[in-house]
Amino acid sequence: MAIREDGYTKLFKFISYTIIVVASLASLLPFLLIISASLTSNDAITKYGYHFIPTEFSLEGYRMVFRFPQDVLRAYGVTASVTVVGTLLGLLCMTMAGYVLSRKDFKARNVFSFYIYFTTLFGGGLVPWYILITKYLGWMDSFKALIVPSLMSPFLIILMKNFIKSAVPEELFESAKIDGAGNFRIYWQIVLKLAMPGIATVALFLALHYWNDWFSSSMFINDTHKYQLQFYLYNVINSSNFMAQMGVSTGVSLSGDLPSESMKMAMAIVVTGPILFLYPFIQRYFVKGLTIGAVKG
Amino acid sequence: MKSKASKRLTAAAASMLTLALVAGCSGSKGTDSATGSAAPAGSPTASSATGIDTSKKVQLQVYMLGNAPKDLPAVEAEINKMAEQDLNATVKFNYTTWTDWDQKYKLLLSTGQSIDLIYTADWTQYQSYAKKGAFLALDDLLPKAAPELQKFVPQDYWDGVKVDGKIYTIPATYKEFVTGGFIYRKDLQEKYNLPVPTDLASYEQYLLGIQKNEPKMMPIFVNSNVAALHYSYMDLQKMIASNVPYGLNIKYDDPTHVTSYYGSKEMLEELKVWKRWQDEGLIPKNVLNSKDDGTNIFPTGKAASIIGDNPTKFNDNRMRTKASHPDWDLGYSPYANVTKIAPPVHPVHNGFAIPKSSKNPERALAFYQKLVLDKRYNQLTEYGFEGKNYTVDNGHYKMIGTSETNGFPREAMNGWAWRNPQYMLFNESYDNVKKIFDELDKYQTPDKFLGFAEDYTSYQAEKAALEQVEKQYLYPLYAGLVDDVDKGMATFMEKAKQAGLEKIQAEYTKQWLVYCKEKGLK
């Protein structure tokens, strides 16, 4: 009997593992297709379509992406520094805002909460925003235009506030006060430590936002040296789309080569690569933060 | 990075200072005596033709579409050196890039940013912006600030760009044709002894021949934008322009007689042609899902023909095909051979306007005159530095290196609008295009359609609804995918009428007839 049961268990294990393996492989397929296409020669793609195994192996796509290596690297640098600076500054601002709004002894907290919430419902729209930044603040072609507008996001502030509320019990503030801690010390030494999982979540959101941002570059940056990576690459694609669509009817001739299918795929790899590594890195903080909360809370 | 930039800045500042010393007096017409007397006597006054006040130094903001070339800073510095001397002005060339350019264009004009020159074209909605008052009327400024330019551009060009009787843009004078035609594989046509496609009937024979002999090739390239088929059909039917919207029928020879094409017998005939082509297997079954933009179909040997492309496109395709397969060849037969109608591009097609927000319209105009008429300015901004970016070989333009290594390929600044036929340099391969242009010249007729700008504010909702209906019910008909054509067209007409087709057509016709009267079209 026992042996037979083992057989069943084995069978069950076999089946369930197979299903899991197949399912996880299936979810990898699209990514594999992109990698394979990025390694296929462009002619082969136009002729035979996409395949999982490159029909004609070639690094042409990557060569096209990096044909002006210093441009790509510079754009990488811009995006990386904007992401780092923006995320750190943004976290500082938003945790402070979240902390202040979570303190019950802050009288005007409802007014401020509403003020922040209000902006999610009613926005000025694109034109006033554009005028504000270019005309009144004079941030055209400045990194400030890339970083500052996204520093405080209402959604993330509310998330932060709720997280601090649940992670830091009210009594903790009182006992810290009795021990002689000031407001900033409470924030810096207690709240920040306890709210680590929440901070990790917000940091991830924020970093992704900065990494994927191309719109700010598109609107406010004229200087090619300050393009963000996403915009730099997106623009290359758009130029070719323009050529294909408008070029026919307008007779506008654009110099330079067309980016190819394989180049688009190579771009996708180049762009998503680094941010993929952020997930496991942040994940560590998730776990750590959760356990800290469990033990001390 | 930073130190480099600041170094460059100091260098630029230093060179500007020295320049100011050397040529300080050139522009000032005695109004500003301080700089005039300080400058060494005898320095030649570079520009005295302009009757404008250049005593104050200004920076002009020029906005263009597209991407800035890599060597722009060097070119800009050189231009500034000259402009400083001639007009006491420096210039900054700004580019919108092709990403969301239409949105940015709108922002640039609507937010009152200080811009001195901006690119205009029919496809940037020049007429509607001019009507809204975004641009400065140039009629009074021209004789004062750019008299030579005014003489240089022919009067009918100036008339062509007028909106409500005023000039708002400076049209380009280079004449080119963007009319359609068949591009086909000449080597295959000769090999299998197929007819040369000139009209639809011979084209169909050519396609069938290709299908028989080269079963692996697509006989004709079409993608989800199947209206391209329809447009070519319209061109061959001598319509005033292939892209007359809303299914209106305006013939080139009789523009004031407007009828509805949608629902007409002619349309039924056309749709039956597509149905036949679909049945013969000439149009691919999955055409409505195809997103291939068709740029590489010839060099890869994927397709054997394409319709509706202009001579420049043809030449580009031919060069690229020859580069990868020397034994292949492409042929081109313009529709004009059959229709005898070949309008060159309308003057509004390329131009530069001065927005209302400009602080220095006179200087901007004077600078633009330099850009067009001064050979140094013109060739530098079109082709870069001779010897560094290009060489002139036997009267032909020759790029140094490849487009990847060269920081300023031909016309990299997108200066389509200030092309000056006298100073233009062409690639050797361009001779073919010129030959086609010469051929088209024989049939040259004025463009009657492009100068017209519709105002669709009163039927915007209907327009959007109609576009939806066209996509859903008409495109399958163009692709020949509907079995019963009569019934398919009836359904389409019913839906189109529900969407408000009649209202759109009536309103559009009204505006069009007013335009015809204004321009004296008959």
XYZ file of C-alpha atoms in Angstrom, chain B:
522
model
C 31.181 66.663 -19.780
C 30.444 69.868 -17.970
C 33.907 71.315 -18.228
C 33.910 70.567 -21.917
C 30.633 72.363 -22.386
C 31.724 75.373 -20.421
C 34.977 75.464 -22.343
C 33.056 75.478 -25.555
C 30.878 78.234 -24.176
C 33.832 80.397 -23.282
C 35.325 79.752 -26.666
C 32.097 80.770 -28.317
C 31.818 83.844 -26.137
C 35.391 84.792 -26.909
C 34.903 84.418 -30.612
C 31.734 86.469 -30.416
C 33.567 89.212 -28.566
C 36.331 89.391 -31.119
C 33.773 89.408 -33.846
C 31.885 92.195 -32.217
C 35.117 94.175 -32.116
C 35.965 93.560 -35.727
C 32.561 94.063 -37.225
C 30.843 96.135 -34.641
C 29.639 98.843 -36.914
C 28.398 96.792 -39.788
C 24.714 96.655 -39.032
C 24.074 99.905 -37.245
C 22.690 102.625 -39.452
C 24.013 105.508 -37.488
C 21.410 105.178 -34.780
C 23.763 103.577 -32.336
C 26.917 105.605 -32.568
C 28.658 104.135 -29.551
C 29.671 100.875 -31.200
C 29.967 102.464 -34.585
C 32.667 104.911 -33.607
C 34.581 102.425 -31.522
C 35.075 99.993 -34.372
C 38.126 100.380 -36.568
C 37.419 102.413 -39.636
C 37.261 100.750 -42.979
C 35.700 97.488 -41.941
C 33.388 96.520 -44.790
C 29.695 96.727 -44.116
C 28.463 93.302 -44.963
C 24.786 93.892 -45.322
C 23.271 97.145 -46.212
C 20.460 95.933 -48.399
C 18.123 95.470 -45.506
C 16.344 98.572 -44.477
C 15.838 97.443 -40.935
C 17.227 98.546 -37.646
C 19.897 96.103 -36.525
C 21.461 98.148 -33.773
C 20.371 95.852 -30.989
C 21.837 92.374 -30.825
C 19.192 89.666 -30.727
C 18.945 85.924 -30.627
C 16.486 84.363 -33.058
C 14.655 81.192 -32.092
C 14.062 78.941 -35.075
C 11.819 75.921 -34.599
C 11.914 72.959 -36.926
C 10.429 69.500 -37.058
C 12.443 66.352 -36.721
C 15.737 65.534 -35.095
C 18.793 67.702 -34.859
C 21.836 66.339 -36.700
C 24.924 65.575 -34.659
C 27.037 68.325 -36.149
C 24.418 70.997 -35.604
C 26.441 72.901 -32.955
C 29.334 73.436 -35.363
C 27.031 74.549 -38.166
C 25.105 76.784 -35.829
C 28.322 78.408 -34.592
C 29.419 79.085 -38.147
C 26.014 80.504 -39.076
C 26.072 82.674 -35.987
C 29.470 84.040 -36.939
C 28.062 85.165 -40.250
C 24.701 86.314 -38.956
C 26.340 88.334 -36.239
C 28.341 90.150 -38.841
C 25.509 90.618 -41.298
C 22.516 91.177 -39.104
C 23.862 91.556 -35.578
C 21.888 88.482 -34.617
C 22.546 84.964 -33.462
C 20.314 82.013 -34.151
C 19.260 79.006 -32.176
C 17.884 76.068 -34.116
C 15.422 74.062 -32.048
C 13.979 70.705 -33.015
C 10.711 69.133 -31.968
C 11.783 65.550 -32.768
C 9.204 63.300 -34.421
C 7.801 62.149 -31.097
C 4.460 63.875 -30.564
C 5.578 66.615 -32.876
C 2.027 67.661 -33.644
C 1.238 68.154 -29.992
C 4.444 70.065 -29.404
C 3.803 72.173 -32.463
C 0.454 73.129 -31.036
C 1.988 73.979 -27.666
C 4.699 76.093 -29.251
C 2.155 78.181 -31.082
C -0.501 78.367 -28.402
C 1.547 79.173 -25.306
C 3.015 82.400 -26.593
C 6.592 81.208 -26.326
C 8.929 83.568 -28.092
C 9.630 81.992 -31.476
C 10.893 83.861 -34.507
C 10.633 81.320 -37.281
C 8.701 78.072 -37.454
C 8.273 75.456 -40.146
C 4.905 75.246 -41.864
C 3.331 72.826 -44.295
C -0.081 71.663 -45.328
C 0.383 68.651 -43.062
C 1.183 70.861 -40.061
C -2.182 72.566 -40.639
C -0.651 75.806 -41.864
C -3.931 77.177 -43.130
C -5.935 76.558 -40.005
C -3.215 78.021 -37.754
C -3.010 81.042 -40.037
C -6.773 81.448 -39.842
C -6.631 81.286 -36.055
C -4.117 84.104 -36.058
C -1.059 82.179 -34.926
C 1.206 83.736 -37.525
C 2.184 87.253 -38.406
C 1.004 88.618 -41.766
C 4.100 89.246 -43.834
C 2.714 91.510 -46.566
C 4.009 94.745 -45.108
C 7.182 93.317 -43.630
C 8.492 91.692 -46.790
C 9.370 94.753 -48.859
C 11.145 96.246 -45.873
C 13.007 93.325 -44.370
C 13.464 90.921 -47.253
C 12.991 92.676 -50.574
C 15.238 90.314 -52.493
C 13.432 87.293 -51.176
C 10.161 88.852 -52.177
C 11.441 89.167 -55.738
C 13.021 85.730 -55.709
C 9.829 83.846 -54.884
C 7.466 83.973 -57.879
C 4.268 85.902 -57.423
C 1.994 82.901 -57.964
C 3.715 81.179 -55.038
C 2.975 84.148 -52.833
C -0.618 84.048 -54.047
C -0.781 80.331 -53.416
C 0.002 80.599 -49.713
C -2.385 83.458 -49.039
C -4.952 82.792 -46.358
C -7.824 85.255 -46.276
C -5.869 87.479 -48.618
C -2.716 87.716 -46.502
C 0.672 86.036 -46.724
C 1.589 84.124 -43.588
C 4.424 81.933 -44.728
C 7.432 82.053 -47.003
C 6.977 79.272 -49.545
C 9.773 77.093 -50.852
C 10.614 77.505 -54.509
C 12.069 74.108 -55.310
C 9.657 72.321 -57.601
C 9.109 68.642 -56.938
C 6.481 66.082 -57.693
C 4.980 63.789 -55.111
C 2.451 62.317 -57.482
C 1.811 58.602 -57.432
C 2.808 55.766 -59.695
C 3.440 52.045 -59.955
C 6.757 50.685 -58.765
C 7.424 47.262 -60.248
C 10.225 44.762 -60.724
C 11.611 45.613 -64.119
C 13.859 42.547 -64.336
C 10.920 40.206 -63.698
C 8.671 42.086 -66.076
C 11.246 41.621 -68.840
C 12.119 38.066 -67.865
C 8.549 36.800 -68.094
C 7.584 39.170 -70.869
C 4.814 40.839 -68.883
C 3.122 44.101 -69.798
C 4.519 47.297 -68.306
C 1.980 48.507 -65.765
C 0.617 51.848 -66.858
C -3.038 51.626 -65.906
C -5.123 49.243 -63.841
C -5.707 46.759 -66.662
C -2.053 46.326 -67.588
C -1.133 46.330 -63.918
C -3.504 43.465 -63.265
C -1.943 41.502 -66.118
C 1.491 42.163 -64.649
C 0.341 41.000 -61.223
C -1.187 37.814 -62.599
C 2.006 37.085 -64.480
C 4.071 37.517 -61.341
C 1.687 35.308 -59.433
C 2.058 32.572 -62.018
C 5.836 32.687 -62.330
C 6.913 33.683 -58.837
C 4.356 32.038 -56.566
C 6.389 32.802 -53.442
C 6.302 36.547 -53.957
C 3.518 38.901 -53.000
C 2.434 40.307 -56.365
C 1.391 43.590 -54.781
C 2.262 45.039 -51.430
C -0.605 46.373 -49.318
C -0.955 46.586 -45.560
C -3.846 47.342 -43.241
C -4.083 50.767 -44.789
C -6.000 49.396 -47.763
C -7.290 52.837 -48.602
C -3.992 53.149 -50.473
C -5.574 50.997 -53.185
C -8.545 53.292 -53.309
C -6.364 56.406 -53.512
C -4.477 55.068 -56.491
C -7.728 54.163 -58.156
C -8.927 57.696 -57.568
C -5.747 59.132 -59.039
C -6.238 57.087 -62.150
C -9.838 58.326 -62.370
C -8.524 61.902 -62.619
C -9.824 63.023 -59.281
C -8.648 66.415 -58.153
C -6.586 64.758 -55.453
C -6.476 61.210 -54.270
C -7.270 62.122 -50.707
C -10.492 64.090 -51.095
C -12.235 63.130 -47.872
C -15.750 61.971 -47.032
C -16.296 60.079 -50.256
C -16.791 63.169 -52.325
C -16.187 63.118 -56.028
C -14.388 66.177 -57.324
C -12.906 65.758 -60.755
C -9.761 67.617 -61.688
C -11.273 69.055 -64.849
C -14.437 70.267 -63.211
C -13.739 71.142 -59.580
C -16.948 73.054 -58.932
C -19.088 70.051 -59.741
C -19.165 68.035 -56.547
C -20.997 64.731 -56.285
C -20.952 61.892 -53.798
C -18.655 59.035 -54.668
C -19.853 56.853 -51.844
C -22.840 54.903 -53.001
C -22.339 55.777 -56.658
C -22.122 53.372 -59.565
C -18.472 54.246 -60.006
C -17.772 53.118 -56.484
C -19.515 49.831 -57.059
C -17.338 49.308 -60.106
C -14.216 50.015 -58.108
C -15.188 47.656 -55.324
C -15.821 44.917 -57.849
C -12.262 45.321 -59.081
C -10.901 44.748 -55.577
C -13.220 41.794 -55.124
C -11.859 40.269 -58.331
C -8.288 40.868 -57.222
C -9.034 39.221 -53.909
C -10.569 36.236 -55.687
C -7.538 35.970 -57.936
C -5.368 35.945 -54.849
C -3.591 39.178 -55.659
C -4.556 40.841 -52.395
C -3.519 38.813 -49.360
C -6.326 37.430 -47.202
C -4.920 38.823 -43.957
C -4.273 42.254 -45.397
C -6.328 44.064 -42.765
C -4.038 42.767 -40.040
C -0.774 43.490 -41.763
C 1.284 46.136 -40.017
C 4.373 45.867 -42.190
C 5.279 49.397 -43.237
C 6.714 48.176 -46.493
C 10.117 49.773 -46.308
C 12.055 46.627 -47.021
C 9.807 44.737 -49.389
C 11.929 45.324 -52.483
C 15.453 44.732 -51.162
C 14.305 41.480 -49.544
C 12.363 40.319 -52.590
C 9.165 40.000 -50.609
C 6.874 41.772 -53.048
C 6.919 42.528 -56.751
C 5.135 45.868 -56.850
C 3.673 48.687 -54.852
C 1.256 51.407 -55.835
C 0.943 55.083 -55.105
C 4.561 55.906 -54.341
C 6.229 59.085 -55.514
C 9.396 59.338 -57.671
C 11.706 60.061 -54.740
C 10.463 57.004 -52.914
C 10.909 54.949 -56.025
C 14.495 56.040 -56.413
C 15.218 55.319 -52.788
C 13.797 51.814 -53.152
C 15.701 51.255 -56.355
C 19.037 52.263 -54.844
C 18.563 50.028 -51.860
C 17.461 47.082 -53.968
C 20.395 47.474 -56.317
C 22.748 47.670 -53.370
C 21.731 44.264 -52.059
C 20.877 42.555 -55.380
C 22.752 44.091 -58.320
C 20.886 41.918 -60.830
C 17.442 43.129 -59.732
C 15.957 46.294 -61.078
C 12.896 48.399 -60.369
C 10.786 50.308 -62.838
C 8.421 53.197 -62.322
C 5.439 54.374 -64.278
C 3.752 57.493 -62.998
C -0.025 57.715 -63.250
C 0.479 60.983 -65.094
C 1.422 59.016 -68.203
C -2.208 57.980 -68.379
C -4.033 60.790 -66.645
C -1.926 63.649 -68.051
C -2.280 65.372 -64.720
C 0.829 66.084 -62.670
C 0.542 68.900 -60.195
C 3.874 69.792 -58.562
C 3.743 70.296 -54.816
C 1.645 73.209 -53.759
C 3.481 76.256 -52.353
C 2.029 75.658 -48.878
C 3.818 72.318 -48.796
C 7.064 73.734 -47.388
C 7.526 77.072 -45.736
C 8.537 79.132 -42.751
C 6.257 81.460 -40.868
C 6.831 84.028 -38.169
C 4.589 83.408 -35.176
C 2.695 86.277 -33.575
C 4.816 85.913 -30.466
C 8.031 86.808 -32.269
C 9.933 89.674 -30.731
C 12.081 90.320 -33.799
C 10.019 89.624 -36.900
C 12.084 91.940 -39.114
C 15.380 90.396 -38.189
C 13.900 86.931 -38.556
C 12.758 87.704 -42.051
C 16.112 89.211 -42.961
C 17.824 86.139 -41.623
C 15.551 83.872 -43.599
C 16.400 85.827 -46.722
C 20.055 85.112 -46.030
C 19.270 81.454 -45.508
C 17.649 81.167 -48.917
C 19.656 83.566 -51.039
C 23.144 83.616 -49.542
C 25.067 80.671 -50.902
C 27.254 80.384 -47.795
C 24.280 80.174 -45.448
C 22.278 77.987 -47.740
C 24.795 75.301 -48.529
C 26.093 75.194 -44.992
C 22.635 74.559 -43.565
C 21.651 72.076 -46.257
C 24.817 70.035 -46.612
C 27.174 70.878 -43.745
C 30.834 71.726 -44.172
C 32.387 71.020 -47.514
C 35.393 68.784 -47.022
C 34.191 67.604 -43.621
C 30.667 66.410 -44.331
C 30.592 66.266 -48.112
C 32.538 66.883 -51.273
C 31.373 68.087 -54.644
C 32.256 65.561 -57.257
C 31.600 66.530 -60.839
C 28.756 68.769 -59.776
C 27.257 66.008 -57.678
C 26.902 65.885 -53.938
C 28.990 63.195 -52.334
C 28.721 62.340 -48.666
C 31.901 61.639 -46.760
C 31.630 58.352 -44.913
C 28.231 56.800 -44.266
C 25.120 58.177 -42.658
C 26.282 56.524 -39.458
C 29.683 58.164 -39.291
C 28.784 61.449 -40.885
C 27.459 63.996 -38.399
C 25.589 65.931 -41.061
C 24.181 63.884 -43.957
C 22.490 65.639 -46.853
C 19.691 67.967 -45.733
C 20.101 66.707 -42.190
C 18.755 69.923 -40.738
C 15.432 69.240 -42.471
C 15.772 72.540 -44.281
C 13.317 71.479 -46.978
C 11.723 74.887 -46.995
C 14.780 77.006 -47.773
C 16.087 74.854 -50.588
C 17.284 77.131 -53.328
C 17.279 75.479 -56.762
C 20.339 77.510 -57.778
C 22.500 76.183 -54.969
C 21.145 72.674 -54.687
C 23.497 69.738 -54.866
C 22.203 66.275 -55.654
C 23.441 62.762 -55.257
C 24.384 61.165 -58.491
C 21.522 58.709 -58.085
C 19.107 61.600 -57.959
C 19.539 62.126 -61.675
C 16.944 59.402 -62.160
C 14.421 61.326 -60.124
C 15.177 64.451 -62.079
C 14.562 62.513 -65.255
C 11.146 61.471 -63.984
C 10.465 65.033 -62.886
C 11.330 66.236 -66.376
C 8.905 63.724 -67.774
C 6.212 64.848 -65.351
C 6.944 68.437 -66.276
C 5.299 67.733 -69.595
C 2.005 67.142 -67.861
C 2.498 69.817 -65.293
C -0.787 71.250 -64.109
C -1.474 73.429 -61.099
C -2.467 71.760 -57.843
C -6.031 72.750 -57.226
C -6.677 70.964 -53.990
C -3.913 71.418 -51.462
C -4.452 75.111 -50.852
C -7.871 74.400 -49.418
C -8.246 74.092 -45.668
C -11.472 72.690 -44.351
C -12.909 73.888 -41.113
C -14.520 70.873 -39.494
C -15.556 72.418 -36.198
C -19.227 72.214 -37.101
C -19.140 68.478 -37.873
C -16.342 67.153 -35.717
C -18.454 64.490 -34.034
C -19.847 63.227 -37.328
C -16.363 63.155 -38.814
C -15.074 60.901 -36.052
C -18.111 58.627 -36.372
C -17.672 58.380 -40.118
C -14.005 57.455 -39.790
C -15.041 54.607 -37.523
C -17.654 53.411 -39.998
C -15.158 53.557 -42.857
C -12.686 51.427 -40.954
C -15.297 48.872 -40.058
C -17.408 48.595 -43.192
C -15.462 50.137 -46.027
C -11.956 48.751 -45.550
C -13.075 45.120 -45.916
C -14.688 46.172 -49.188
C -11.446 47.769 -50.349
C -9.666 44.574 -49.471
C -12.216 42.594 -51.481
C -13.130 40.512 -48.447
C -16.907 40.945 -48.672
C -18.567 38.280 -50.774
C -21.593 40.245 -51.838
C -20.284 43.633 -52.924
C -23.679 45.198 -53.626
C -24.968 44.290 -50.226
C -21.723 45.280 -48.547
C -21.854 48.700 -50.090
C -25.496 49.117 -49.122
C -24.653 48.297 -45.509
C -21.775 50.719 -45.556
C -23.969 53.470 -46.978
C -26.620 52.878 -44.374
C -24.089 53.076 -41.530
C -22.359 56.075 -43.065
C -25.633 57.923 -43.324
C -26.355 57.164 -39.706
C -22.970 58.610 -38.857
C -23.921 61.838 -40.582
C -22.330 61.482 -43.986
C -24.798 63.806 -45.649
C -24.255 66.611 -43.204
C -20.472 66.365 -43.570
C -20.647 66.288 -47.332
C -22.980 69.271 -47.524
C -20.870 71.367 -45.183
C -17.611 70.402 -46.892
C -19.033 71.119 -50.327
C -20.146 74.540 -49.185
C -16.659 75.413 -47.954
C -15.039 73.971 -51.047
C -17.201 76.018 -53.400
C -16.345 79.184 -51.503
C -12.677 78.314 -51.915
C -13.133 77.651 -55.627
C -14.714 81.039 -56.053
C -11.952 82.729 -54.089
C -9.215 81.159 -56.156
C -11.134 81.333 -59.411
C -11.016 77.568 -59.958
C -12.976 76.279 -62.869
